[in-house]
């Protein structure tokens, strides 16, 4: 008798998201239960505090942690780097079996 494994979401190691201000809408369209992204880079503008907060909350709820903010255009635009620790579990990337 074979034991069937539960289907797993597709693995994506890195996704960089630059949508010219539509990053929140793009992220809201992602079903994080159907795809596993390990590292997510999201462009955020300094003058969009409310949208940036909403992005951070959405990603935190999906299991991401903010690990770095990289200046792209000092004082204006930053790339925020989020890590989804669960993505790097034994089922996937780089972990010993």
PDB file of C-alpha atoms in Angstrom:
ATOM      1  CA  UNK A   1       0.000   0.000   0.000  1.00  0.00           C
ATOM      2  CA  UNK A   2       1.349   3.409  -0.972  1.00  0.00           C
ATOM      3  CA  UNK A   3       0.968   6.480   1.161  1.00  0.00           C
ATOM      4  CA  UNK A   4       0.182   9.504  -0.958  1.00  0.00           C
ATOM      5  CA  UNK A   5       1.942  12.692  -0.049  1.00  0.00           C
ATOM      6  CA  UNK A   6      -0.103  15.810   0.399  1.00  0.00           C
ATOM      7  CA  UNK A   7       0.331  18.118  -2.611  1.00  0.00           C
ATOM      8  CA  UNK A   8       2.837  20.870  -1.928  1.00  0.00           C
ATOM      9  CA  UNK A   9       2.770  24.398  -3.272  1.00  0.00           C
ATOM     10  CA  UNK A  10       5.261  25.287  -6.002  1.00  0.00           C
ATOM     11  CA  UNK A  11       8.567  26.618  -4.658  1.00  0.00           C
ATOM     12  CA  UNK A  12       9.926  30.020  -5.622  1.00  0.00           C
ATOM     13  CA  UNK A  13      13.258  30.966  -4.095  1.00  0.00           C
ATOM     14  CA  UNK A  14      13.098  34.695  -4.841  1.00  0.00           C
ATOM     15  CA  UNK A  15      10.474  37.128  -6.035  1.00  0.00           C
ATOM     16  CA  UNK A  16      11.280  40.811  -6.589  1.00  0.00           C
ATOM     17  CA  UNK A  17       8.160  42.954  -6.784  1.00  0.00           C
ATOM     18  CA  UNK A  18       8.323  46.425  -8.338  1.00  0.00           C
ATOM     19  CA  UNK A  19       4.892  47.596  -9.448  1.00  0.00           C
ATOM     20  CA  UNK A  20       5.181  51.384  -9.477  1.00  0.00           C
ATOM     21  CA  UNK A  21       2.957  51.854  -6.435  1.00  0.00           C
ATOM     22  CA  UNK A  22       0.695  48.829  -6.999  1.00  0.00           C
ATOM     23  CA  UNK A  23       2.731  46.433  -4.827  1.00  0.00           C
ATOM     24  CA  UNK A  24      -0.036  46.073  -2.218  1.00  0.00           C
ATOM     25  CA  UNK A  25      -2.640  45.159  -4.842  1.00  0.00           C
ATOM     26  CA  UNK A  26      -0.247  42.677  -6.432  1.00  0.00           C
ATOM     27  CA  UNK A  27       0.484  41.025  -3.071  1.00  0.00           C
ATOM     28  CA  UNK A  28      -3.218  40.847  -2.190  1.00  0.00           C
ATOM     29  CA  UNK A  29      -3.731  38.832  -5.381  1.00  0.00           C
ATOM     30  CA  UNK A  30      -1.261  36.130  -4.279  1.00  0.00           C
ATOM     31  CA  UNK A  31      -2.643  32.993  -2.617  1.00  0.00           C
ATOM     32  CA  UNK A  32       0.302  32.192  -0.341  1.00  0.00           C
ATOM     33  CA  UNK A  33      -1.190  28.761   0.415  1.00  0.00           C
ATOM     34  CA  UNK A  34      -0.671  27.832  -3.252  1.00  0.00           C
ATOM     35  CA  UNK A  35       2.906  29.081  -3.716  1.00  0.00           C
ATOM     36  CA  UNK A  36       5.868  29.115  -1.361  1.00  0.00           C
ATOM     37  CA  UNK A  37       8.202  32.076  -1.795  1.00  0.00           C
ATOM     38  CA  UNK A  38      11.401  32.042   0.253  1.00  0.00           C
ATOM     39  CA  UNK A  39      12.688  35.584  -0.227  1.00  0.00           C
ATOM     40  CA  UNK A  40      10.479  38.467  -1.305  1.00  0.00           C
ATOM     41  CA  UNK A  41      11.835  41.908  -2.221  1.00  0.00           C
ATOM     42  CA  UNK A  42       9.217  44.669  -2.293  1.00  0.00           C
ATOM     43  CA  UNK A  43       9.803  48.251  -3.380  1.00  0.00           C
ATOM     44  CA  UNK A  44       8.382  50.753  -0.891  1.00  0.00           C
ATOM     45  CA  UNK A  45       8.222  54.523  -1.090  1.00  0.00           C
ATOM     46  CA  UNK A  46       8.911  56.634   1.984  1.00  0.00           C
ATOM     47  CA  UNK A  47       5.849  58.855   1.373  1.00  0.00           C
ATOM     48  CA  UNK A  48       3.468  55.835   1.396  1.00  0.00           C
ATOM     49  CA  UNK A  49       3.485  54.977   5.111  1.00  0.00           C
ATOM     50  CA  UNK A  50      -0.060  53.576   5.230  1.00  0.00           C
ATOM     51  CA  UNK A  51       0.467  51.329   2.194  1.00  0.00           C
ATOM     52  CA  UNK A  52       3.862  50.192   3.545  1.00  0.00           C
ATOM     53  CA  UNK A  53       2.259  49.264   6.885  1.00  0.00           C
ATOM     54  CA  UNK A  54      -0.457  47.282   5.075  1.00  0.00           C
ATOM     55  CA  UNK A  55       2.184  45.414   3.044  1.00  0.00           C
ATOM     56  CA  UNK A  56       4.167  44.530   6.178  1.00  0.00           C
ATOM     57  CA  UNK A  57       1.007  43.288   7.950  1.00  0.00           C
ATOM     58  CA  UNK A  58      -0.088  41.212   4.956  1.00  0.00           C
ATOM     59  CA  UNK A  59       3.339  39.602   4.652  1.00  0.00           C
ATOM     60  CA  UNK A  60       3.647  38.996   8.399  1.00  0.00           C
ATOM     61  CA  UNK A  61       0.296  37.165   8.285  1.00  0.00           C
ATOM     62  CA  UNK A  62       1.671  35.041   5.414  1.00  0.00           C
ATOM     63  CA  UNK A  63       4.696  34.021   7.495  1.00  0.00           C
ATOM     64  CA  UNK A  64       7.283  36.543   6.282  1.00  0.00           C
ATOM     65  CA  UNK A  65       9.734  38.494   8.429  1.00  0.00           C
ATOM     66  CA  UNK A  66      11.312  41.792   7.391  1.00  0.00           C
ATOM     67  CA  UNK A  67      15.081  41.206   7.402  1.00  0.00           C
ATOM     68  CA  UNK A  68      16.526  44.220   5.553  1.00  0.00           C
ATOM     69  CA  UNK A  69      15.707  47.586   4.017  1.00  0.00           C
ATOM     70  CA  UNK A  70      18.003  48.579   1.166  1.00  0.00           C
ATOM     71  CA  UNK A  71      18.181  52.171  -0.003  1.00  0.00           C
ATOM     72  CA  UNK A  72      17.461  52.470  -3.712  1.00  0.00           C
ATOM     73  CA  UNK A  73      16.928  56.228  -3.812  1.00  0.00           C
ATOM     74  CA  UNK A  74      17.940  57.651  -0.423  1.00  0.00           C
ATOM     75  CA  UNK A  75      15.039  59.248   1.364  1.00  0.00           C
ATOM     76  CA  UNK A  76      12.533  58.195  -1.289  1.00  0.00           C
ATOM     77  CA  UNK A  77      12.531  54.500  -2.257  1.00  0.00           C
ATOM     78  CA  UNK A  78      13.653  51.378  -0.395  1.00  0.00           C
ATOM     79  CA  UNK A  79      13.656  47.714  -1.295  1.00  0.00           C
ATOM     80  CA  UNK A  80      12.408  45.761   1.712  1.00  0.00           C
ATOM     81  CA  UNK A  81      13.616  42.175   1.934  1.00  0.00           C
ATOM     82  CA  UNK A  82      11.278  39.656   3.567  1.00  0.00           C
ATOM     83  CA  UNK A  83      12.175  36.067   4.471  1.00  0.00           C
ATOM     84  CA  UNK A  84       9.658  33.236   4.849  1.00  0.00           C
ATOM     85  CA  UNK A  85      11.469  30.883   7.217  1.00  0.00           C
ATOM     86  CA  UNK A  86       8.990  28.019   6.706  1.00  0.00           C
ATOM     87  CA  UNK A  87       9.947  27.927   3.041  1.00  0.00           C
ATOM     88  CA  UNK A  88      13.360  26.555   3.969  1.00  0.00           C
ATOM     89  CA  UNK A  89      12.041  23.571   5.908  1.00  0.00           C
ATOM     90  CA  UNK A  90      13.150  19.954   5.223  1.00  0.00           C
ATOM     91  CA  UNK A  91      10.646  19.679   2.384  1.00  0.00           C
ATOM     92  CA  UNK A  92      12.602  22.057   0.262  1.00  0.00           C
ATOM     93  CA  UNK A  93      15.576  24.201  -0.351  1.00  0.00           C
ATOM     94  CA  UNK A  94      18.946  23.541   1.162  1.00  0.00           C
ATOM     95  CA  UNK A  95      17.861  21.534   4.193  1.00  0.00           C
ATOM     96  CA  UNK A  96      19.369  18.150   4.873  1.00  0.00           C
ATOM     97  CA  UNK A  97      16.969  15.303   4.240  1.00  0.00           C
TER      98      UNK A  97
END
